[in-house]
């Protein structure tokens, strides 16, 4: 045993200012090189478990290695083996293309290691979160009572909303929640986490454009009430993941008002389209929702873990989450000083609002409005191009920035299964040749290719060349090449 000494030994993990600067510069260079090279790289790279085990598996080293080597290894062997979700031709799932100031904001927030759970812990950052959330509330048309918080993403935001909805309804035993058959599974999962039995998470049929059917909703509620169940929330989509469908939000708000049920809007993917004329038109009635979940890491060009929840009366959120343990008594500064840990699940939280604030301060709202509108315009252009193509067909017209389609040349006469297999092979070629990253879906069980165009650097050339490649790969496939 080492005998006690008077002097505490210096931390082995503290670096000199000079070393910190050297490493920060190297990290910046590696990221910037990656960003600059991105358009010439494939939009996706993956590896099997076996390959990556062989590359990365090791015991944690007992003694440190040169930090430059560690950084280089992360940049060359780990980080590139991933979807390049910010690639201009990444059209799969829901892309995310962070602006550089928002990336720096993550770095700044981590560098200051902000604890954003209480006003005492982070007054300046909390004030900024209030302000940025107020901006969002304004864009959505919420009254002064509106407020909310940043979350890890849309799943967490909807979970927080359902807790508020359940408490507002008096936490009934036999609770039901309604959502369209197109709603994201994050919502059904969140509903079951808050205690709604899976069979009481009701899927309302959608119409021929995948929008929730209001008449079906009304009859399901009437039937359930008659059976002694208690509806606690109805969810509307402001951009369903599959097709970009926007539910009739105003009509859902009417049902919620007449039935006295919480109205939640899942706008995780589509919400920031509120900055465009088309979005405002489609989202009529969104301001009547009790709560709205949005992901700034999707259509507001932020790095991941920038979700948020806005609640029309933020007191209802606080009523559901606020706790007052004695060990946090010093943090109670009164109602004007919100503790964001009292508005949701997380007490230890990072400072997410800085990302949005820094990128909007740097580029201005005009740039954001035009970047959001660009996604909608490019999807509309893709839709028109597909309609005049001789080999492609629309599976669902462009809605917001999503367009669904398939390769189906005339006279091909394939069964549904054969057509699905053909389109799957095309999709594989699109990815394997590095042309683009594109995902697929099934619409009422029928296989469909799907483009989600969300990147602020994507051009019409990126979209058109991808569609042309799909046509070409399709023709190659049927001619056996
Ligand atoms: C419409 C919709 N809702 C919810 C989610 C889940 O959000 P998150 O992945 O941020 O938790 C997504 C994710 O793509 C989505 O598109």
Coordinates of C-alpha atoms and ligand atoms in Angstrom, one line a residue:
X1 CA 0.0 0.0 0.0
X2 CA 1.3 3.5 -0.9
X3 CA 1.8 5.5 2.3
X4 CA -0.3 8.7 2.5
X5 CA 1.6 11.9 1.4
X6 CA 0.9 15.5 2.0
X7 CA 0.6 16.3 -1.7
X8 CA -2.2 15.0 -3.9
X9 CA -0.7 13.7 -7.1
X10 CA -1.6 15.7 -10.2
X11 CA -4.3 14.2 -12.4
X12 CA -2.9 12.1 -15.2
X13 CA -5.8 13.2 -17.4
X14 CA -5.3 17.0 -17.3
X15 CA -3.7 18.3 -20.5
X16 CA -1.8 21.5 -21.0
X17 CA -3.5 24.3 -22.9
X18 CA -1.1 23.8 -25.8
X19 CA -1.9 20.0 -26.0
X20 CA -5.6 20.8 -25.9
X21 CA -5.3 23.2 -28.8
X22 CA -3.2 20.7 -30.8
X23 CA -5.8 18.0 -30.4
X24 CA -8.8 20.3 -31.0
X25 CA -7.2 21.5 -34.2
X26 CA -6.5 17.9 -35.3
X27 CA -10.1 16.9 -34.5
X28 CA -11.4 19.9 -36.5
X29 CA -9.2 19.1 -39.5
X30 CA -10.5 15.5 -39.5
X31 CA -14.1 16.6 -39.4
X32 CA -13.7 19.2 -42.0
X33 CA -11.8 16.9 -44.4
X34 CA -14.7 14.4 -43.9
X35 CA -17.3 17.0 -44.7
X36 CA -15.4 18.3 -47.8
X37 CA -15.0 14.8 -49.2
X38 CA -18.6 13.7 -48.5
X39 CA -20.2 14.3 -52.0
X40 CA -17.5 12.1 -53.6
X41 CA -18.0 9.3 -51.1
X42 CA -20.8 6.7 -51.0
X43 CA -23.7 7.8 -48.9
X44 CA -23.5 4.7 -46.8
X45 CA -20.9 2.3 -45.5
X46 CA -21.5 -0.6 -43.1
X47 CA -19.6 -3.6 -41.9
X48 CA -20.6 -7.0 -40.5
X49 CA -20.2 -7.8 -36.8
X50 CA -17.4 -10.2 -37.7
X51 CA -15.5 -7.6 -39.7
X52 CA -15.8 -5.0 -37.0
X53 CA -15.1 -7.4 -34.1
X54 CA -11.8 -8.3 -35.9
X55 CA -11.0 -4.6 -36.4
X56 CA -12.0 -3.2 -33.0
X57 CA -12.2 -5.8 -30.3
X58 CA -9.6 -5.3 -27.6
X59 CA -9.2 -5.0 -23.8
X60 CA -9.2 -1.4 -22.5
X61 CA -5.5 -0.5 -22.5
X62 CA -3.8 -0.1 -19.1
X63 CA -1.6 2.8 -20.3
X64 CA -2.7 5.5 -22.7
X65 CA -1.6 5.9 -26.3
X66 CA -0.7 9.0 -28.2
X67 CA -3.9 11.0 -28.5
X68 CA -3.3 11.8 -32.2
X69 CA -3.3 8.1 -32.9
X70 CA -6.6 7.6 -31.0
X71 CA -8.2 10.5 -32.9
X72 CA -7.0 9.3 -36.2
X73 CA -8.2 5.8 -35.5
X74 CA -11.7 7.0 -34.6
X75 CA -11.8 9.1 -37.8
X76 CA -10.6 6.4 -40.1
X77 CA -11.8 3.1 -38.6
X78 CA -15.0 3.8 -36.6
X79 CA -16.8 7.0 -37.6
X80 CA -16.8 6.4 -41.4
X81 CA -18.4 2.9 -41.1
X82 CA -21.9 4.4 -40.8
X83 CA -24.7 5.9 -42.8
X84 CA -23.6 9.4 -44.0
X85 CA -26.9 10.8 -43.1
X86 CA -25.7 14.3 -44.1
X87 CA -24.6 13.2 -47.6
X88 CA -26.5 15.1 -50.3
X89 CA -27.7 11.8 -51.8
X90 CA -28.8 10.2 -48.5
X91 CA -32.5 9.8 -49.1
X92 CA -33.2 6.9 -46.8
X93 CA -35.3 6.9 -43.6
X94 CA -35.2 10.5 -42.3
X95 CA -31.9 12.3 -43.2
X96 CA -30.1 14.8 -41.0
X97 CA -27.7 17.5 -42.2
X98 CA -26.3 19.5 -39.4
X99 CA -25.0 23.1 -40.0
X100 CA -21.4 23.7 -38.9
X101 CA -22.4 26.3 -36.2
X102 CA -24.7 23.7 -34.7
X103 CA -21.9 21.1 -34.6
X104 CA -19.7 23.7 -32.9
X105 CA -22.5 24.4 -30.5
X106 CA -22.5 20.8 -29.4
X107 CA -18.7 21.1 -28.9
X108 CA -19.0 24.4 -26.9
X109 CA -21.8 23.0 -24.7
X110 CA -19.8 19.8 -24.0
X111 CA -16.7 22.0 -23.4
X112 CA -18.6 23.9 -20.8
X113 CA -20.2 20.7 -19.6
X114 CA -23.5 22.5 -19.0
X115 CA -25.9 20.8 -16.6
X116 CA -29.3 21.9 -18.0
X117 CA -31.6 20.4 -15.4
X118 CA -32.1 23.4 -13.2
X119 CA -32.1 27.2 -13.4
X120 CA -29.5 27.2 -10.6
X121 CA -27.3 24.8 -12.6
X122 CA -27.5 26.8 -15.8
X123 CA -29.3 30.1 -15.7
X124 CA -28.0 31.5 -19.0
X125 CA -28.5 28.2 -20.9
X126 CA -32.0 27.9 -19.3
X127 CA -32.9 31.4 -20.4
X128 CA -31.8 30.5 -24.0
X129 CA -33.9 27.3 -23.9
X130 CA -36.9 29.4 -22.9
X131 CA -36.3 31.7 -25.8
X132 CA -35.7 29.1 -28.5
X133 CA -38.7 27.1 -27.4
X134 CA -40.7 30.4 -27.5
X135 CA -39.6 30.9 -31.1
X136 CA -40.9 27.4 -32.0
X137 CA -44.2 28.2 -30.1
X138 CA -44.6 31.4 -32.1
X139 CA -44.0 29.6 -35.4
X140 CA -46.7 27.1 -34.4
X141 CA -49.1 29.8 -33.4
X142 CA -49.2 28.9 -29.7
X143 CA -50.5 31.4 -27.1
X144 CA -48.3 32.9 -24.4
X145 CA -49.1 29.9 -22.1
X146 CA -47.1 27.7 -24.5
X147 CA -43.7 26.3 -23.6
X148 CA -41.8 23.1 -23.6
X149 CA -38.3 21.6 -23.6
X150 CA -35.6 20.0 -25.7
X151 CA -35.5 16.2 -25.6
X152 CA -33.3 13.5 -27.1
X153 CA -35.7 13.1 -30.0
X154 CA -39.3 12.5 -31.1
X155 CA -39.7 9.3 -29.1
X156 CA -38.8 11.0 -25.9
X157 CA -41.0 14.1 -26.7
X158 CA -44.1 11.9 -27.4
X159 CA -43.4 9.9 -24.2
X160 CA -43.4 13.2 -22.2
X161 CA -46.5 14.3 -24.0
X162 CA -48.4 11.1 -23.1
X163 CA -47.4 11.5 -19.4
X164 CA -49.0 14.9 -19.4
X165 CA -52.1 13.6 -21.3
X166 CA -52.5 10.7 -18.9
X167 CA -52.3 13.0 -15.9
X168 CA -54.6 15.6 -17.5
X169 CA -57.2 12.8 -17.9
X170 CA -56.8 11.8 -14.2
X171 CA -54.7 8.7 -15.0
X172 CA -57.7 6.4 -15.7
X173 CA -57.3 2.6 -15.4
X174 CA -58.7 1.6 -18.8
X175 CA -57.0 4.3 -20.9
X176 CA -57.0 4.3 -24.7
X177 CA -54.9 6.3 -27.2
X178 CA -55.7 6.8 -30.9
X179 CA -53.4 7.2 -33.9
X180 CA -53.5 6.5 -37.5
X181 CA -52.3 3.2 -39.0
X182 CA -49.4 5.3 -40.4
X183 CA -48.2 6.7 -37.1
X184 CA -44.6 6.0 -36.1
X185 CA -44.1 3.0 -33.8
X186 CA -42.4 5.4 -31.4
X187 CA -45.9 6.5 -30.5
X188 CA -47.4 3.1 -29.7
X189 CA -44.3 2.3 -27.7
X190 CA -44.5 5.6 -25.7
X191 CA -48.2 4.9 -25.1
X192 CA -47.5 1.4 -23.7
X193 CA -44.7 2.8 -21.5
X194 CA -47.1 5.3 -19.9
X195 CA -49.4 2.3 -19.0
X196 CA -51.8 2.0 -22.0
X197 CA -52.3 -1.7 -22.7
X198 CA -51.1 -2.6 -26.2
X199 CA -54.6 -3.6 -27.3
X200 CA -55.9 -0.2 -26.3
X201 CA -53.4 1.7 -28.5
X202 CA -56.0 2.0 -31.3
X203 CA -54.9 2.3 -34.9
X204 CA -57.4 4.3 -36.9
X205 CA -57.6 3.5 -40.6
X206 CA -56.1 6.0 -43.1
X207 CA -57.5 7.1 -46.4
X208 CA -56.1 6.7 -49.9
X209 CA -53.5 9.3 -49.2
X210 CA -52.6 7.7 -45.8
X211 CA -54.4 10.4 -43.7
X212 CA -56.3 9.5 -40.7
X213 CA -60.0 8.8 -41.4
X214 CA -62.0 11.1 -39.1
X215 CA -65.3 9.2 -39.3
X216 CA -63.5 6.0 -38.3
X217 CA -61.9 7.9 -35.4
X218 CA -65.3 9.1 -34.2
X219 CA -66.9 5.7 -34.3
X220 CA -64.0 4.0 -32.6
X221 CA -64.1 6.5 -29.7
X222 CA -67.9 6.1 -29.3
X223 CA -67.5 2.3 -29.3
X224 CA -64.7 2.4 -26.7
X225 CA -66.6 4.8 -24.4
X226 CA -69.6 2.5 -24.6
X227 CA -67.3 -0.4 -23.6
X228 CA -66.1 1.6 -20.5
X229 CA -62.7 2.6 -21.8
X230 CA -61.4 6.2 -21.3
X231 CA -59.6 7.9 -24.2
X232 CA -56.7 10.0 -23.0
X233 CA -55.1 11.1 -26.3
X234 CA -55.6 11.4 -30.0
X235 CA -52.5 11.7 -32.2
X236 CA -52.2 13.4 -35.5
X237 CA -49.3 13.1 -38.0
X238 CA -47.7 16.3 -39.3
X239 CA -45.6 14.3 -41.7
X240 CA -45.9 10.5 -41.4
X241 CA -42.6 8.8 -41.9
X242 CA -43.8 6.4 -44.6
X243 CA -45.3 8.9 -47.0
X244 CA -45.1 12.4 -45.5
X245 CA -48.8 12.3 -45.0
X246 CA -50.4 15.1 -43.0
X247 CA -53.5 14.2 -41.1
X248 CA -56.5 16.5 -41.0
X249 CA -55.3 18.3 -38.0
X250 CA -58.2 20.9 -37.7
X251 CA -60.8 18.1 -37.9
X252 CA -58.9 16.1 -35.2
X253 CA -58.8 19.2 -33.1
X254 CA -62.6 19.4 -33.4
X255 CA -63.0 15.8 -32.2
X256 CA -60.6 16.4 -29.3
X257 CA -62.5 19.6 -28.3
X258 CA -65.9 18.0 -28.4
X259 CA -64.8 14.8 -26.6
X260 CA -62.4 16.6 -24.2
X261 CA -59.4 14.5 -25.2
X262 CA -55.8 15.6 -25.3
X263 CA -54.6 16.3 -28.9
X264 CA -51.0 15.4 -29.6
X265 CA -49.3 16.0 -32.9
X266 CA -46.3 14.0 -34.0
X267 CA -44.4 16.4 -36.1
X268 CA -41.0 14.8 -35.5
X269 CA -40.2 14.5 -39.1
X270 CA -42.4 17.2 -40.7
X271 CA -42.8 19.9 -38.1
X272 CA -40.3 22.5 -39.3
X273 CA -42.1 22.6 -42.6
X274 CA -44.1 25.2 -40.7
X275 CA -41.4 27.5 -42.0
X276 CA -42.7 27.0 -45.6
X277 CA -45.9 28.2 -47.2
X278 CA -46.9 24.6 -48.1
X279 CA -46.2 23.4 -44.5
X280 CA -48.4 26.3 -43.1
X281 CA -51.2 25.3 -45.5
X282 CA -51.0 21.6 -44.6
X283 CA -50.7 22.2 -40.9
X284 CA -53.9 24.2 -40.5
X285 CA -55.1 23.6 -36.9
X286 CA -51.8 22.5 -35.5
X287 CA -52.0 25.5 -33.0
X288 CA -55.0 23.8 -31.5
X289 CA -53.0 20.7 -30.4
X290 CA -52.3 20.3 -26.7
X291 CA -48.8 19.1 -27.5
X292 CA -46.5 18.9 -30.5
X293 CA -43.3 16.9 -30.9
X294 CA -40.7 18.0 -33.4
X295 CA -37.1 16.9 -34.3
X296 CA -34.8 19.8 -35.0
X297 CA -32.2 17.1 -35.9
X298 CA -34.4 16.3 -38.9
X299 CA -35.7 19.4 -40.8
X300 CA -34.0 22.2 -38.8
X301 CA -30.5 20.9 -39.8
X302 CA -29.1 20.1 -36.3
X303 CA -27.0 17.2 -35.1
X304 CA -28.8 14.3 -33.4
X305 CA -30.5 14.5 -30.1
X306 CA -32.2 17.8 -30.8
X307 CA -35.8 16.8 -30.4
X308 CA -38.3 19.0 -28.6
X309 CA -41.8 19.1 -27.2
X310 CA -44.1 22.1 -27.1
X311 CA -47.2 22.1 -24.9
X312 CA -50.0 24.7 -25.3
X313 CA -50.2 25.2 -21.6
X314 CA -46.8 24.4 -20.2
X315 CA -48.1 24.2 -16.7
X316 CA -49.8 21.0 -17.6
X317 CA -46.4 19.5 -18.5
X318 CA -44.9 20.7 -15.2
X319 CA -47.9 19.4 -13.2
X320 CA -47.1 16.0 -14.6
X321 CA -43.4 16.0 -14.1
X322 CA -42.5 18.4 -11.3
X323 CA -40.9 16.8 -8.2
X324 CA -39.4 18.5 -5.2
X325 CA -36.8 16.4 -3.4
X326 CA -35.1 17.9 -0.4
X327 CA -31.6 17.6 -2.0
X328 CA -32.8 19.9 -4.8
X329 CA -34.5 22.5 -2.5
X330 CA -31.8 25.1 -3.4
X331 CA -32.8 24.9 -7.0
X332 CA -36.4 26.3 -6.5
X333 CA -36.2 29.9 -7.8
X334 CA -39.9 30.3 -8.4
X335 CA -42.2 30.0 -11.5
X336 CA -40.3 32.6 -13.5
X337 CA -37.2 30.4 -13.4
X338 CA -38.1 27.0 -14.9
X339 CA -36.1 23.9 -14.0
X340 CA -36.2 22.0 -17.2
X341 CA -35.7 18.8 -15.3
X342 CA -39.3 19.4 -14.1
X343 CA -40.7 19.3 -17.7
X344 CA -39.7 15.8 -18.7
X345 CA -38.0 12.6 -18.0
X346 CA -34.4 13.8 -17.7
X347 CA -32.8 15.7 -14.9
X348 CA -29.2 15.6 -16.2
X349 CA -29.6 17.1 -19.6
X350 CA -27.2 18.6 -22.1
X351 CA -27.6 22.1 -23.5
X352 CA -29.4 21.4 -26.8
X353 CA -30.9 24.9 -27.5
X354 CA -27.5 26.4 -28.1
X355 CA -27.2 24.4 -31.4
X356 CA -30.4 25.9 -32.8
X357 CA -29.6 29.4 -31.5
X358 CA -26.1 29.5 -32.9
X359 CA -27.1 28.2 -36.3
X360 CA -30.1 30.6 -36.6
X361 CA -27.9 33.5 -35.3
X362 CA -25.3 32.7 -37.9
X363 CA -27.5 32.2 -41.0
X364 CA -30.7 34.0 -40.2
X365 CA -34.3 32.8 -40.6
X366 CA -34.4 33.5 -44.4
X367 CA -31.7 30.8 -45.0
X368 CA -33.7 28.3 -42.9
X369 CA -37.0 29.1 -44.6
X370 CA -35.4 28.6 -48.0
X371 CA -33.6 25.4 -47.0
X372 CA -36.9 23.9 -45.7
X373 CA -38.8 24.9 -48.8
X374 CA -36.0 23.4 -51.0
X375 CA -36.8 19.9 -49.7
X376 CA -40.5 20.3 -50.6
X377 CA -39.7 21.7 -54.0
X378 CA -37.2 18.9 -54.8
X379 CA -39.8 16.2 -53.8
X380 CA -42.4 17.9 -56.0
X381 CA -39.9 18.0 -58.9
X382 CA -39.0 14.3 -58.3
X383 CA -42.8 13.5 -58.4
X384 CA -43.2 15.3 -61.8
X385 CA -40.1 13.5 -63.2
X386 CA -41.4 10.1 -62.1
X387 CA -44.8 10.8 -63.7
X388 CA -43.2 11.4 -67.1
X389 CA -40.7 8.6 -66.8
X390 CA -41.5 5.6 -69.0
X391 CA -40.4 3.0 -66.4
X392 CA -41.2 4.5 -63.0
X393 CA -44.6 4.9 -61.4
X394 CA -45.8 6.9 -58.4
X395 CA -46.8 4.8 -55.4
X396 CA -47.9 7.8 -53.4
X397 CA -47.6 11.5 -54.6
X398 CA -45.0 13.7 -53.0
X399 CA -46.2 14.9 -49.6
X400 CA -43.9 17.4 -47.8
X401 CA -40.5 16.0 -48.8
X402 CA -41.3 12.3 -49.2
X403 CA -42.1 10.6 -52.5
X404 CA -42.9 6.9 -52.9
X405 CA -42.5 5.1 -56.3
X406 CA -41.4 1.9 -58.0
X407 CA -39.8 0.7 -61.2
X408 CA -42.6 -0.9 -63.2
X409 CA -42.1 -0.6 -67.0
X410 CA -45.1 -1.2 -69.3
X411 CA -45.5 -4.7 -70.6
X412 CA -43.4 -6.1 -67.8
X413 CA -46.3 -8.1 -66.4
X414 CA -44.8 -9.2 -63.1
X415 CA -46.6 -10.5 -60.1
X416 CA -46.6 -8.3 -57.0
X417 CA -43.9 -10.5 -55.4
X418 CA -41.7 -10.4 -58.6
X419 CA -42.1 -6.6 -58.8
X420 CA -41.1 -6.3 -55.2
X421 CA -38.0 -8.5 -55.7
X422 CA -37.0 -6.5 -58.8
X423 CA -37.3 -3.2 -56.9
X424 CA -35.3 -4.7 -54.0
X425 CA -32.5 -5.6 -56.4
X426 CA -32.6 -2.1 -57.8
X427 CA -32.4 -0.6 -54.3
X428 CA -29.4 -2.9 -53.5
X429 CA -27.6 -1.7 -56.6
X430 CA -28.3 1.9 -55.8
X431 CA -26.6 1.4 -52.5
X432 CA -23.8 -0.9 -53.5
X433 CA -22.7 1.2 -56.4
X434 CA -22.5 4.2 -54.1
X435 CA -25.1 6.1 -56.2
X436 CA -27.2 7.1 -53.2
X437 CA -28.6 5.8 -50.0
X438 CA -32.3 5.0 -50.4
X439 CA -34.7 3.0 -48.2
X440 CA -37.9 1.2 -49.1
X441 CA -41.2 0.6 -47.4
X442 CA -44.5 -1.2 -47.9
X443 CA -47.7 0.8 -48.6
X444 CA -50.7 -1.4 -47.8
X445 CA -48.3 -4.3 -48.1
X446 CA -47.0 -3.3 -51.5
X447 CA -43.2 -2.8 -51.8
X448 CA -42.2 0.8 -52.7
X449 CA -39.0 2.7 -53.0
X450 CA -39.0 6.0 -51.0
X451 CA -37.0 9.2 -51.2
X452 CA -37.0 11.6 -48.3
X453 CA -35.3 14.8 -49.4
X454 CA -34.2 16.8 -46.4
X455 CA -30.6 17.9 -46.8
X456 CA -29.9 21.6 -47.3
X457 CA -27.1 20.9 -49.7
X458 CA -29.0 18.5 -52.0
X459 CA -29.5 19.7 -55.5
X460 CA -31.8 18.7 -58.3
X461 CA -28.8 17.1 -60.0
X462 CA -28.5 14.7 -57.0
X463 CA -32.1 13.8 -57.2
X464 CA -32.3 13.5 -60.9
X465 CA -29.1 11.4 -61.2
X466 CA -30.4 9.0 -58.6
X467 CA -33.7 8.6 -60.5
X468 CA -31.9 8.0 -63.7
X469 CA -29.7 5.4 -62.1
X470 CA -32.8 3.6 -60.8
X471 CA -34.2 3.5 -64.3
X472 CA -30.9 2.2 -65.7
X473 CA -30.5 -0.4 -63.0
X474 CA -34.1 -1.5 -63.6
X475 CA -33.5 -1.9 -67.3
X476 CA -30.3 -3.8 -66.7
X477 CA -32.1 -6.1 -64.2
X478 CA -34.9 -7.0 -66.7
X479 CA -32.4 -7.5 -69.6
X480 CA -30.4 -9.8 -67.3
X481 CA -27.2 -7.7 -67.0
Ligands
LIG1 C1 -42.8 10.8 -37.7 C2 -41.8 10.4 -36.7 N1 -42.2 10.2 -35.4 C3 -41.3 9.8 -34.4 C4 -40.0 9.5 -34.7 C5 -39.1 9.1 -33.7 O1 -38.2 10.1 -33.4 P1 -36.7 9.9 -32.8 O2 -36.0 8.9 -33.7 O3 -36.1 11.3 -32.8 O4 -36.9 9.4 -31.4 C6 -39.6 9.6 -36.1 C7 -38.2 9.2 -36.5 O5 -37.9 9.2 -37.6 C8 -40.5 10.0 -37.1 O6 -40.2 10.1 -38.4

